[in-house]
Tab-separated table of C-alpha atoms and ligand atoms in Angstrom:
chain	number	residue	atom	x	y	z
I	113	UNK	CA	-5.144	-33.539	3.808
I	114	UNK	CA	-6.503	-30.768	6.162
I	115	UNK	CA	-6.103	-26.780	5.327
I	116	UNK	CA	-7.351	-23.742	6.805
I	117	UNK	CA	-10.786	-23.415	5.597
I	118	UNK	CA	-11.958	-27.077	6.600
I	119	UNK	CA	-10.645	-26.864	9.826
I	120	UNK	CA	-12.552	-23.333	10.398
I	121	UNK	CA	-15.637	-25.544	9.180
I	122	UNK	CA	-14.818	-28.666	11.520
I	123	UNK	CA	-15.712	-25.713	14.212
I	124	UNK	CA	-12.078	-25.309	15.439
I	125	UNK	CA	-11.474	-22.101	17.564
I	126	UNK	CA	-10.069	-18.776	15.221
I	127	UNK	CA	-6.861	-19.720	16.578
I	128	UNK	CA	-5.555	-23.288	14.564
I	129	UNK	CA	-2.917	-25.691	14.336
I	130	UNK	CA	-2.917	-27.609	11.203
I	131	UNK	CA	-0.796	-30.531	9.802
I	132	UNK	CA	0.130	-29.408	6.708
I	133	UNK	CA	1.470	-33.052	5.565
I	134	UNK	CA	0.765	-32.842	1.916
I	135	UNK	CA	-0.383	-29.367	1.357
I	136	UNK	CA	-0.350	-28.793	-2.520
I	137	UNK	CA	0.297	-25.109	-1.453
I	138	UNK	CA	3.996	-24.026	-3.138
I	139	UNK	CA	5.664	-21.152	-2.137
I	140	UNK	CA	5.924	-17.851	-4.752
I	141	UNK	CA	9.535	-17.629	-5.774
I	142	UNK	CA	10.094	-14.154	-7.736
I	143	UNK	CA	6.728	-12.643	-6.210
I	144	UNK	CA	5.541	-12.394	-9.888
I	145	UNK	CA	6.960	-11.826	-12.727
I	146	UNK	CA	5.934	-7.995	-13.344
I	147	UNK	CA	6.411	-7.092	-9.320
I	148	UNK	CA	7.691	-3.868	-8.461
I	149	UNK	CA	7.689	-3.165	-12.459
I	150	UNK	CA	6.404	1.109	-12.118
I	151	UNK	CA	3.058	1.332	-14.251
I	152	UNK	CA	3.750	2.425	-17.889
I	153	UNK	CA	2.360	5.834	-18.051
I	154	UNK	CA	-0.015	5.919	-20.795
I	155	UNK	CA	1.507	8.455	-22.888
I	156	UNK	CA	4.718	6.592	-23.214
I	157	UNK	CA	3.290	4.177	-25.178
I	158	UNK	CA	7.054	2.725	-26.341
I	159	UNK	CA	6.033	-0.364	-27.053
I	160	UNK	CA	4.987	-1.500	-24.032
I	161	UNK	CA	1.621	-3.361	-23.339
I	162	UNK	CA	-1.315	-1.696	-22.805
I	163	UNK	CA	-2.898	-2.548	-19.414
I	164	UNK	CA	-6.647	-1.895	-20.708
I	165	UNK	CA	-8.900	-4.614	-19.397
I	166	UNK	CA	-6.393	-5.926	-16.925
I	167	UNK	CA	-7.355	-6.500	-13.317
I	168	UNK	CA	-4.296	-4.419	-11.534
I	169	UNK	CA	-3.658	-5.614	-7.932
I	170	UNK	CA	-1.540	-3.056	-6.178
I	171	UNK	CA	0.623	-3.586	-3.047
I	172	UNK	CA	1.693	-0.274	-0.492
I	173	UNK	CA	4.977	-0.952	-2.255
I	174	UNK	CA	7.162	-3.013	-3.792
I	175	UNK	CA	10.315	-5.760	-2.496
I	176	UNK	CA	7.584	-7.070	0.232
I	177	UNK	CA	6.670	-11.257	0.059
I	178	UNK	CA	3.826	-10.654	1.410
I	179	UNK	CA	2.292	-9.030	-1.256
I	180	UNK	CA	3.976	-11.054	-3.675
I	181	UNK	CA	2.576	-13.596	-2.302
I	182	UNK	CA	-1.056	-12.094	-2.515
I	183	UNK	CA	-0.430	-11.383	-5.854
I	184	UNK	CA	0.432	-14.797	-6.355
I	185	UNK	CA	-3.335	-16.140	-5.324
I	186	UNK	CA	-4.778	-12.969	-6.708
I	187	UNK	CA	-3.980	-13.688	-10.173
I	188	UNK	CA	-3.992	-17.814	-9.979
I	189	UNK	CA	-7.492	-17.182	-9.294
I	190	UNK	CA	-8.302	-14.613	-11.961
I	191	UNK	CA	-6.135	-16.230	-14.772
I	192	UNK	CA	-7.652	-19.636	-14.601
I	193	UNK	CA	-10.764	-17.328	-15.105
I	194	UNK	CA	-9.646	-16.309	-18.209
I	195	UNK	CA	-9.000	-12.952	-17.179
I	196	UNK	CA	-5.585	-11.022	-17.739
I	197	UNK	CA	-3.837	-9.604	-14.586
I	198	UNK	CA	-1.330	-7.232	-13.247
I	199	UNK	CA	1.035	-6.010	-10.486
I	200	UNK	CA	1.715	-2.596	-9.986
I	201	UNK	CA	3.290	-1.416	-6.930
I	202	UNK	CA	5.018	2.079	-6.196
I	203	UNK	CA	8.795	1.772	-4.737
I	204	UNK	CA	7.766	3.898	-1.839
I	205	UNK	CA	5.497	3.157	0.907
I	206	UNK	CA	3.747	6.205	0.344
I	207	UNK	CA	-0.009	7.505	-0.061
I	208	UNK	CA	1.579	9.875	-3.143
I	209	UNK	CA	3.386	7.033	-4.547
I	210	UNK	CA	0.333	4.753	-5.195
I	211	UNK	CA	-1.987	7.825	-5.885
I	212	UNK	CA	0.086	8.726	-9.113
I	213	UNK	CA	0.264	5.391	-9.952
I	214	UNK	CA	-3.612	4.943	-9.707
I	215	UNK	CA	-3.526	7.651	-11.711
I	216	UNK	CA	-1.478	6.457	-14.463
I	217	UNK	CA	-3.827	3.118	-14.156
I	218	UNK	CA	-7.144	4.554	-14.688
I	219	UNK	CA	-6.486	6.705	-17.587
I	220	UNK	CA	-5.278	2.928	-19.165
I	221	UNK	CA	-8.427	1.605	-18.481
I	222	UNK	CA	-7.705	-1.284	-16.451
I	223	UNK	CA	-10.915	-3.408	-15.664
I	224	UNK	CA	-10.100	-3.414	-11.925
I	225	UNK	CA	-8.466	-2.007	-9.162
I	226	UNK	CA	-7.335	-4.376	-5.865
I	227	UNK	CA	-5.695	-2.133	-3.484
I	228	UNK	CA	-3.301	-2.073	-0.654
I	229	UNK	CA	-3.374	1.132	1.244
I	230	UNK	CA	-0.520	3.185	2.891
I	231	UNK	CA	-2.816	5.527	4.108
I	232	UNK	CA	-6.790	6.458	5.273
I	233	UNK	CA	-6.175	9.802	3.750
I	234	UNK	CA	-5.170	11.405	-0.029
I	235	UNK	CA	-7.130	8.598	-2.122
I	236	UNK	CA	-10.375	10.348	-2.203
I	237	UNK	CA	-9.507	12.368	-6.017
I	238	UNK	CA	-8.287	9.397	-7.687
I	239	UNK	CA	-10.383	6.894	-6.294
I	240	UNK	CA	-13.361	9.211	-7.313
I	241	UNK	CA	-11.984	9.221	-11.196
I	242	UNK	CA	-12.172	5.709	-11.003
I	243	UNK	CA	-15.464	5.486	-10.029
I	244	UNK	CA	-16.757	8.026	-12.958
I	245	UNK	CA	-14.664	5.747	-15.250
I	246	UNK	CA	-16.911	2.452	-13.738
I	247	UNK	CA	-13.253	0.939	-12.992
I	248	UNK	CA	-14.494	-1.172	-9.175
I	249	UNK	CA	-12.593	-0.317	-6.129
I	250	UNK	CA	-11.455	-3.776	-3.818
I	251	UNK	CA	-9.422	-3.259	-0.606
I	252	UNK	CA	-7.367	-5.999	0.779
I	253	UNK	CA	-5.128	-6.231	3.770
I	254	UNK	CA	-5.304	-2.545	4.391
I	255	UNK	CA	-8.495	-0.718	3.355
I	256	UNK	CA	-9.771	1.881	1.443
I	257	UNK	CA	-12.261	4.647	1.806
I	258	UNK	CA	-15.275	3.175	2.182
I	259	UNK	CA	-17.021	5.679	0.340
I	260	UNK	CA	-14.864	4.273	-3.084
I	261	UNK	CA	-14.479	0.858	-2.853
I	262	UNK	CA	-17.027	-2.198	-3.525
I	263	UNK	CA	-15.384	-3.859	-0.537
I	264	UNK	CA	-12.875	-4.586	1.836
I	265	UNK	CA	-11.090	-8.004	1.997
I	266	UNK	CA	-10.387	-9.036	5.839
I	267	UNK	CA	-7.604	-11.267	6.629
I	268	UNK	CA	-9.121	-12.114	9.859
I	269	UNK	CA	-11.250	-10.332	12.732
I	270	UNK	CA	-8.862	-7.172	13.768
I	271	UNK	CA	-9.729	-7.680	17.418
I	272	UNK	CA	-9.249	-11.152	17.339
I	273	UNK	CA	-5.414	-10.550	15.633
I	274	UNK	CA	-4.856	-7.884	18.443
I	275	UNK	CA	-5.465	-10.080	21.041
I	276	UNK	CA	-3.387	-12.822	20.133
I	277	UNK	CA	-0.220	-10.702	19.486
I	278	UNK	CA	-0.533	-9.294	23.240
I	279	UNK	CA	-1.526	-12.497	24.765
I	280	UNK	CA	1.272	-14.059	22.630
I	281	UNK	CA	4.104	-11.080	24.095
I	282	UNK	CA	2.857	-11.629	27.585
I	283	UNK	CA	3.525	-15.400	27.602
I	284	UNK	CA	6.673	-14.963	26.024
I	285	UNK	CA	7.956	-12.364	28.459
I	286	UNK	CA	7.252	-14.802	30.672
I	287	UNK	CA	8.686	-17.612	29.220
I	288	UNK	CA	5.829	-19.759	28.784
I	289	UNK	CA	5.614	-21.741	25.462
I	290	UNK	CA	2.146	-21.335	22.967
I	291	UNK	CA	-0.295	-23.118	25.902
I	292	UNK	CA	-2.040	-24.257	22.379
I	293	UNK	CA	-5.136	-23.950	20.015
I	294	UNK	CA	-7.919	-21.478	22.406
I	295	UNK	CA	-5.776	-21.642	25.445
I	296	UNK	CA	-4.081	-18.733	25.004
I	297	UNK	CA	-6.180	-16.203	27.043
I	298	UNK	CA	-7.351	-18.396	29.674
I	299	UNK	CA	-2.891	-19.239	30.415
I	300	UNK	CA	-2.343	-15.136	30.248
I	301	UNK	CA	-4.844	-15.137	33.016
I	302	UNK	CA	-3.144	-18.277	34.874
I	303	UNK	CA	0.066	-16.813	34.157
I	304	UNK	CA	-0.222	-13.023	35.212
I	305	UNK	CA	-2.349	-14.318	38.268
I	306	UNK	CA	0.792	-16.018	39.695
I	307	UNK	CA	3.027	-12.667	38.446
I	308	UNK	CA	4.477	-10.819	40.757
I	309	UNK	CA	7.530	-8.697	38.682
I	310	UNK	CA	8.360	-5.482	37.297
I	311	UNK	CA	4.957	-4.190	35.206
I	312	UNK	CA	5.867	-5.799	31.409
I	313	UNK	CA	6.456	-3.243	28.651
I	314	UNK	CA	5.568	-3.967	25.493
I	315	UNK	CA	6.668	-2.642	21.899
I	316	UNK	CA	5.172	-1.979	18.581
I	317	UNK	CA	7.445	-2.051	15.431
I	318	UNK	CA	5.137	-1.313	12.734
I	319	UNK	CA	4.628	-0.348	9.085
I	320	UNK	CA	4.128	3.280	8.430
I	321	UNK	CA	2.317	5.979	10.966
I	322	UNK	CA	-0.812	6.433	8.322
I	323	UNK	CA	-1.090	2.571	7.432
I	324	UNK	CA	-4.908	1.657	8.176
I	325	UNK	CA	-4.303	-1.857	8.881
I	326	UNK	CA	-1.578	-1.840	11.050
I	327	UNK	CA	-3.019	1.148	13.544
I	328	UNK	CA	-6.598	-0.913	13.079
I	329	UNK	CA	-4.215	-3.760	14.864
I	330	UNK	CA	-2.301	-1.516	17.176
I	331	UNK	CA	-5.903	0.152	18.659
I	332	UNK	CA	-6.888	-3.863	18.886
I	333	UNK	CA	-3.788	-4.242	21.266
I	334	UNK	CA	-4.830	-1.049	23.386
I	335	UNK	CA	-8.436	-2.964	23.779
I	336	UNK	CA	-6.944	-6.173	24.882
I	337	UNK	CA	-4.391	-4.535	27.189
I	338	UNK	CA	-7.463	-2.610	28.716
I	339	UNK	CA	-8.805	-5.678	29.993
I	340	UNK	CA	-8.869	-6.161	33.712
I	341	UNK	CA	-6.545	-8.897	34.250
I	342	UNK	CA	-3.817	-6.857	32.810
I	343	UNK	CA	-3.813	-4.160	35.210
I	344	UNK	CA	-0.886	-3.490	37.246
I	345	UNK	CA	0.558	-6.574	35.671
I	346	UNK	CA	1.224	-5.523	31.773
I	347	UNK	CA	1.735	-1.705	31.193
I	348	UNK	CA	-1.547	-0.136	29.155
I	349	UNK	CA	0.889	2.352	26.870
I	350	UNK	CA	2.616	0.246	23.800
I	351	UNK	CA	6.154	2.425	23.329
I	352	UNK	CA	5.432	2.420	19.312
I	353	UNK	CA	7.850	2.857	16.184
I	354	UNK	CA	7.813	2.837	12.788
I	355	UNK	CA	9.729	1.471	9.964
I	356	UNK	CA	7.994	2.357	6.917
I	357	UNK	CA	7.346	-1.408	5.616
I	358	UNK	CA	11.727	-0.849	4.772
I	359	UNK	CA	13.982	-3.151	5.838
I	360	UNK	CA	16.430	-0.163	6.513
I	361	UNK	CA	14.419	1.496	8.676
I	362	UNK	CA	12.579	-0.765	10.504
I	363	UNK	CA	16.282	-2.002	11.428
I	364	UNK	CA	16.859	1.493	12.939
I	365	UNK	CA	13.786	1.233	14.856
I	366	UNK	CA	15.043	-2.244	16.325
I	367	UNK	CA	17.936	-1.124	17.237
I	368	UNK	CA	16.605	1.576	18.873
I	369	UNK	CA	14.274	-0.747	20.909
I	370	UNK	CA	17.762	-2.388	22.116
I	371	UNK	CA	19.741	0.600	22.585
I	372	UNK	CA	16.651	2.344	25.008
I	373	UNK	CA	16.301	-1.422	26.494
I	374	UNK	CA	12.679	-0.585	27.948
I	375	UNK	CA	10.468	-3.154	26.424
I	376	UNK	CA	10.057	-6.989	27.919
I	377	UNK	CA	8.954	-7.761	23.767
I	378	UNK	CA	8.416	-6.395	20.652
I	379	UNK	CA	5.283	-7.291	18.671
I	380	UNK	CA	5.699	-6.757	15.214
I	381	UNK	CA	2.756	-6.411	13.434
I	382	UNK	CA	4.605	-6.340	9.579
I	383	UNK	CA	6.068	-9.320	7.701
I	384	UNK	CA	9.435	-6.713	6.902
I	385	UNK	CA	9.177	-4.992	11.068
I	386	UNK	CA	9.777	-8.822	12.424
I	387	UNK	CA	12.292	-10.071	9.907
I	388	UNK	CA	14.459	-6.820	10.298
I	389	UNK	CA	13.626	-7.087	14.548
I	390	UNK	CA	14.117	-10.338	14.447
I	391	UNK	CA	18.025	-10.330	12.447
I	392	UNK	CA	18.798	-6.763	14.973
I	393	UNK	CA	17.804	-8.732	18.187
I	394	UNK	CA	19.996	-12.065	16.956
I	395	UNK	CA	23.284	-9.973	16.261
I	396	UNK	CA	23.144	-8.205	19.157
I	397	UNK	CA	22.122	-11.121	21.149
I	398	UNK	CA	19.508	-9.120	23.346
I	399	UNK	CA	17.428	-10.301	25.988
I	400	UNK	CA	14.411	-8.889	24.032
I	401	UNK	CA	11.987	-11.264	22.397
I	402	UNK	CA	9.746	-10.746	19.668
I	403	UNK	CA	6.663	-12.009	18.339
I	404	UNK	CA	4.149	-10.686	15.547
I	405	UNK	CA	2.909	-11.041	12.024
I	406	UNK	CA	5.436	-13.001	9.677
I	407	UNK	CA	6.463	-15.691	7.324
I	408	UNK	CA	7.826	-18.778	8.027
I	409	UNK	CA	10.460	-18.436	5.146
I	410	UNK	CA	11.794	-15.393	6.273
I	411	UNK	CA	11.336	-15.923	10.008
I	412	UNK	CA	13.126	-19.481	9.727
I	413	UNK	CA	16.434	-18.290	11.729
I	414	UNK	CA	15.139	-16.584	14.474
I	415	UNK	CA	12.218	-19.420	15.279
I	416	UNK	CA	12.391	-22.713	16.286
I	417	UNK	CA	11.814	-24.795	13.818
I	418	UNK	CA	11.945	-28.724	15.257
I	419	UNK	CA	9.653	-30.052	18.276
I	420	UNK	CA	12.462	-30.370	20.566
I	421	UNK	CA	14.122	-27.315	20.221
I	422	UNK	CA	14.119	-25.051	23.081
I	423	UNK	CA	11.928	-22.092	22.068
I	424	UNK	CA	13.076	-19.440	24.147
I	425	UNK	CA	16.566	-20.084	22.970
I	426	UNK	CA	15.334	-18.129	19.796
I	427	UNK	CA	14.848	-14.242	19.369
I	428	UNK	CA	10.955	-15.135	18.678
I	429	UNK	CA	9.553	-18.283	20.108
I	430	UNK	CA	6.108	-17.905	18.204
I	431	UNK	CA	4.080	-15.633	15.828
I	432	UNK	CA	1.570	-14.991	13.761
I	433	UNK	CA	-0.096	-14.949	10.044
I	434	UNK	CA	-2.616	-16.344	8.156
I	435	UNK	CA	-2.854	-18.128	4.164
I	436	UNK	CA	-1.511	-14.753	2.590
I	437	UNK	CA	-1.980	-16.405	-1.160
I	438	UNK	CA	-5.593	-17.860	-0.291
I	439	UNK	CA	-6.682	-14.021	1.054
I	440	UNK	CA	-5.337	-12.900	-2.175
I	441	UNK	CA	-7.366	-15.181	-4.614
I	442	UNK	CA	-10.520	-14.062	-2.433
I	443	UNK	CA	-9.749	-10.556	-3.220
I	444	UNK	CA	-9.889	-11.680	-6.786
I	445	UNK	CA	-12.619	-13.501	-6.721
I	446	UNK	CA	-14.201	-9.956	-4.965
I	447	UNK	CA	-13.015	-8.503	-7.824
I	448	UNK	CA	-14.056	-10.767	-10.647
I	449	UNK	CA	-17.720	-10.422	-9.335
I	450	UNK	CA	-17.580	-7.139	-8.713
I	451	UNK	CA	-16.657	-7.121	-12.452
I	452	UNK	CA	-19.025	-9.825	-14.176
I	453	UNK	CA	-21.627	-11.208	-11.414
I	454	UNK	CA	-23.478	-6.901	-10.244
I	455	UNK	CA	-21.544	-8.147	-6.636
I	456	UNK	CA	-22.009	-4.434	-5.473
I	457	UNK	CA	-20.538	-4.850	-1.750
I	458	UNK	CA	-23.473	-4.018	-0.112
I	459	UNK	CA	-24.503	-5.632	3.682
I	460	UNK	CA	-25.774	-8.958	2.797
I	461	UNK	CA	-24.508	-8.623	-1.004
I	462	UNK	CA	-22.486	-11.948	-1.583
I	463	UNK	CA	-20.330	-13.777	-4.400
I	464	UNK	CA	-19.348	-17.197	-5.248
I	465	UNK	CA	-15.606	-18.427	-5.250
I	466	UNK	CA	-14.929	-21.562	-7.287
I	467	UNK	CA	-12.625	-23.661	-5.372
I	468	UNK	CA	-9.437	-22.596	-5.021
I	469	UNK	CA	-6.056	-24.908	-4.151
I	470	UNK	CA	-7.059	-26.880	-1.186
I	471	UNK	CA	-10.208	-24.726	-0.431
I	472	UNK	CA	-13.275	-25.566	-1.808
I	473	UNK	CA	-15.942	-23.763	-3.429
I	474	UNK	CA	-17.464	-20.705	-0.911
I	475	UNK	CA	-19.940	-18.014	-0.706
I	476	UNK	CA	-18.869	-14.676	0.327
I	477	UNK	CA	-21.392	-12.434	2.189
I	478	UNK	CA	-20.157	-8.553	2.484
I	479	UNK	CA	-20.912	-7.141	6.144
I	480	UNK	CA	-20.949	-3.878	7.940
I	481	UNK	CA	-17.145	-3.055	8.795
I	482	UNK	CA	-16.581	0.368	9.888
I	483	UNK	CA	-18.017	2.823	7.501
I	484	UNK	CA	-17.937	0.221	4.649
I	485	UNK	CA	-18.372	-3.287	3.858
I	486	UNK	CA	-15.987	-6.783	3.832
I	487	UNK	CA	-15.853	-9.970	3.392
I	488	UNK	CA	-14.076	-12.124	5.481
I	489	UNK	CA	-11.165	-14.411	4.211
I	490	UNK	CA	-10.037	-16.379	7.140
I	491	UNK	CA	-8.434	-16.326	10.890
I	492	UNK	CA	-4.925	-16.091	12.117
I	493	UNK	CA	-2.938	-19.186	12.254
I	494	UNK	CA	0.004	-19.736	15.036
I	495	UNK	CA	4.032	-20.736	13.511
I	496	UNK	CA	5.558	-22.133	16.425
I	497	UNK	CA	8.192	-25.123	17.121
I	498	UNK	CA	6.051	-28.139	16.271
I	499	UNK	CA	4.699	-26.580	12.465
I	500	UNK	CA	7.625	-23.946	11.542
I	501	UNK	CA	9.241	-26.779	9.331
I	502	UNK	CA	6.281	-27.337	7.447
I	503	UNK	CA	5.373	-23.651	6.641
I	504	UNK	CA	8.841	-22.804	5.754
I	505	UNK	CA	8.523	-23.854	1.777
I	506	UNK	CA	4.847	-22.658	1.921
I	507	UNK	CA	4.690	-19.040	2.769
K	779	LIG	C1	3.482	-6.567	5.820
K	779	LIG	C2	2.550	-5.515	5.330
K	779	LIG	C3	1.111	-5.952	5.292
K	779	LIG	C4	0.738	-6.710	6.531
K	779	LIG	C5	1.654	-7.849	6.728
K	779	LIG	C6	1.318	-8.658	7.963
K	779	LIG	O1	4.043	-7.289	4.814
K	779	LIG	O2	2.709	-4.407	6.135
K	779	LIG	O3	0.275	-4.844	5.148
K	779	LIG	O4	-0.573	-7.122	6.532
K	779	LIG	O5	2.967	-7.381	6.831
């Protein structure tokens, strides 16, 4: 059986295609039994249990699979550890939201704090009361303030993600099919070589305005489209919305996209932007295509899903993720040494993972990222024609 990890380690390029034939990976059904459940203020006591010595993962809100789904590893990992676990997410996808909720956390104790952010600013006060308290900071998916936490948890290298979701809109604009595993910059090159159209436009539907990881991704985009073999061919500006991680909204912004019809594709950069682009686009049967960050299960209409289906007869022909559940467990594992094993986050600091589903046993080593420190959890993984039916039950 192959998985993500062992084919990073059989020296595969960032960029894999993997047989999945097998995988014992199962996909999270309710996202968790206490998701989206608001964090019992302390004072209300009522009966409810207290959340001293738990290890609370939070998510920027609530009603999102994807961090159900990190919940899901986060507390597989921590459980079989013997330690208890929560998940507490706000409703709103709001720095205020998840700062009162912190707040409510910390004066319970908890033993941990795994965090989500929906914003680089407004943490600073609570974080800092959880620090006096000696209740460890972990970041994951979207960071927090350096200055607070032990460590970040990277999905994958932010330029590296970037990259791929331009290179992946240009080739789709242009009606070329994924060229295949580290192929895809040298057949933007081929491809815009032999271009001779219109300039292609490019859109961003992403989360919120503030949320660190998506603009980290978005200023990754503006690097790659700086490149010389771009110019004149793909336009440098990305016409950007936002959708507030809401399905709602980030329907609005869609159909906004397809009302102003100035974009050649949308990248969407959020697991709820390219579901709700990817439903407006279908119904109203536009010429725009789409490509992004998402999950097979909820991607599954508007992607093909068998080898011989035609992929540009779909709203998104190919896109983007990585093992959501495995970067979750490694953000409990962070966690659990942060916790019991001194792991203090520093450059070179490192912990040991026990093995984990189909990955085995690994050593973590924190490195400089920005301001702060991370560890690294994996690299993006393409869902296109020829692997979309195996993914669909997994993530
Ligand atoms: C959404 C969230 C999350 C992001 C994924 C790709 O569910 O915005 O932060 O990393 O998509």
């Amino acid at each position: 059986m192959k998985n993500w990890k062992r084919l990073v380690a059989l020296g595969m390029s960032a960029m894999m295609i993997a047989s999945l034939a097998g995988c014992s990976t199962t996909k999270s059904t309710e996202g968790g039994s206490e998701g989206g459940e608001a964090a019992a203020p302390a004072e209300s006591g009522g009966g409810k249990e207290s959340l001293e010595g738990t290890h609370v993962f939070m998510f920027k809100s609530t009603g999102n699979s994807f961090g159900d789904l990190m919940y899901e590893g986060f507390s597989e990992y921590l459980e079989a550890k013997g330690e208890k676990t929560a998940y507490k997410s706000p409703a709103e996808t709001t720095v205020a939201a998840q700062v009162q909720m912190l707040d409510e956390l910390i004066t319970q104790n908890v033993a941990s704090i795994t965090i989500s952010t929906n914003g680089d600013a407004g943490y600073d006060e609570v974080f800092k009361k959880a620090q006096e308290k000696g209740i460890p900071i972990v970041s994951v998916d979207s960071e927090a303030n350096p200055e607070y936490r032990i460590c970040h948890t990277n999905q994958a290298e932010t330029q590296d993600i970037g990259s791929y979701l331009v290179q992946a809109a240009v080739l789709i604009t242009l009606g070329v099919d994924y060229p295949g595993d580290g192929k895809m910059e040298e057949t933007v090159k081929t491809e815009l070589g032999k271009y001779s159209g219109e300039e292609i436009k490019l859109g961003v539907l992403s989360a919120s305005i503030d949320t660190p990881v998506q603009n980290s991704w978005i200023a990754a985009m503006e690097t790659e489209l700086a490149k010389d073999f771009y110019a004149g061919k793909v336009s440098p500006e990305l016409d950007k919305k936002y959708g507030n991680d809401d399905l709602t909204e980030s329907t609005t912004q869609a159909q906004a996209f397809i009302a102003e019809n100035a974009v050649d594709c949308i990248i969407s950069p959020t697991t709820v932007g390219i579901a709700a682009a990817g439903q407006a686009l279908k119904s109203a049967n536009s010429e725009i295509k789409l490509t992004g960050l998402g999950l097979p299960s909820e991607m599954q209409s508007f992607m093909p899903t068998k080898a011989d289906d035609d992929a540009f007869e779909y709203v998104c022909p190919y896109m983007m993720l990585w093992d959501v559940i495995h970067l979750g467990a490694v953000s409990g594992a962070a966690t659990y040494a942060a916790v019991n094993d001194g792991f203090d986050g520093s450059v070179g600091s490192s912990f040991e993972m026990d093995a984990f589903r189909d990955y085995e046993a690994e050593t973590y080593e924190a490195y400089q990222s920005g301001d702060g420190t991370a560890v690294l959890a994996g690299a993006p993984f393409i869902f296109e024609k020829n692997n979309m039916a195996e993914w669909i039950d997994v993530l």
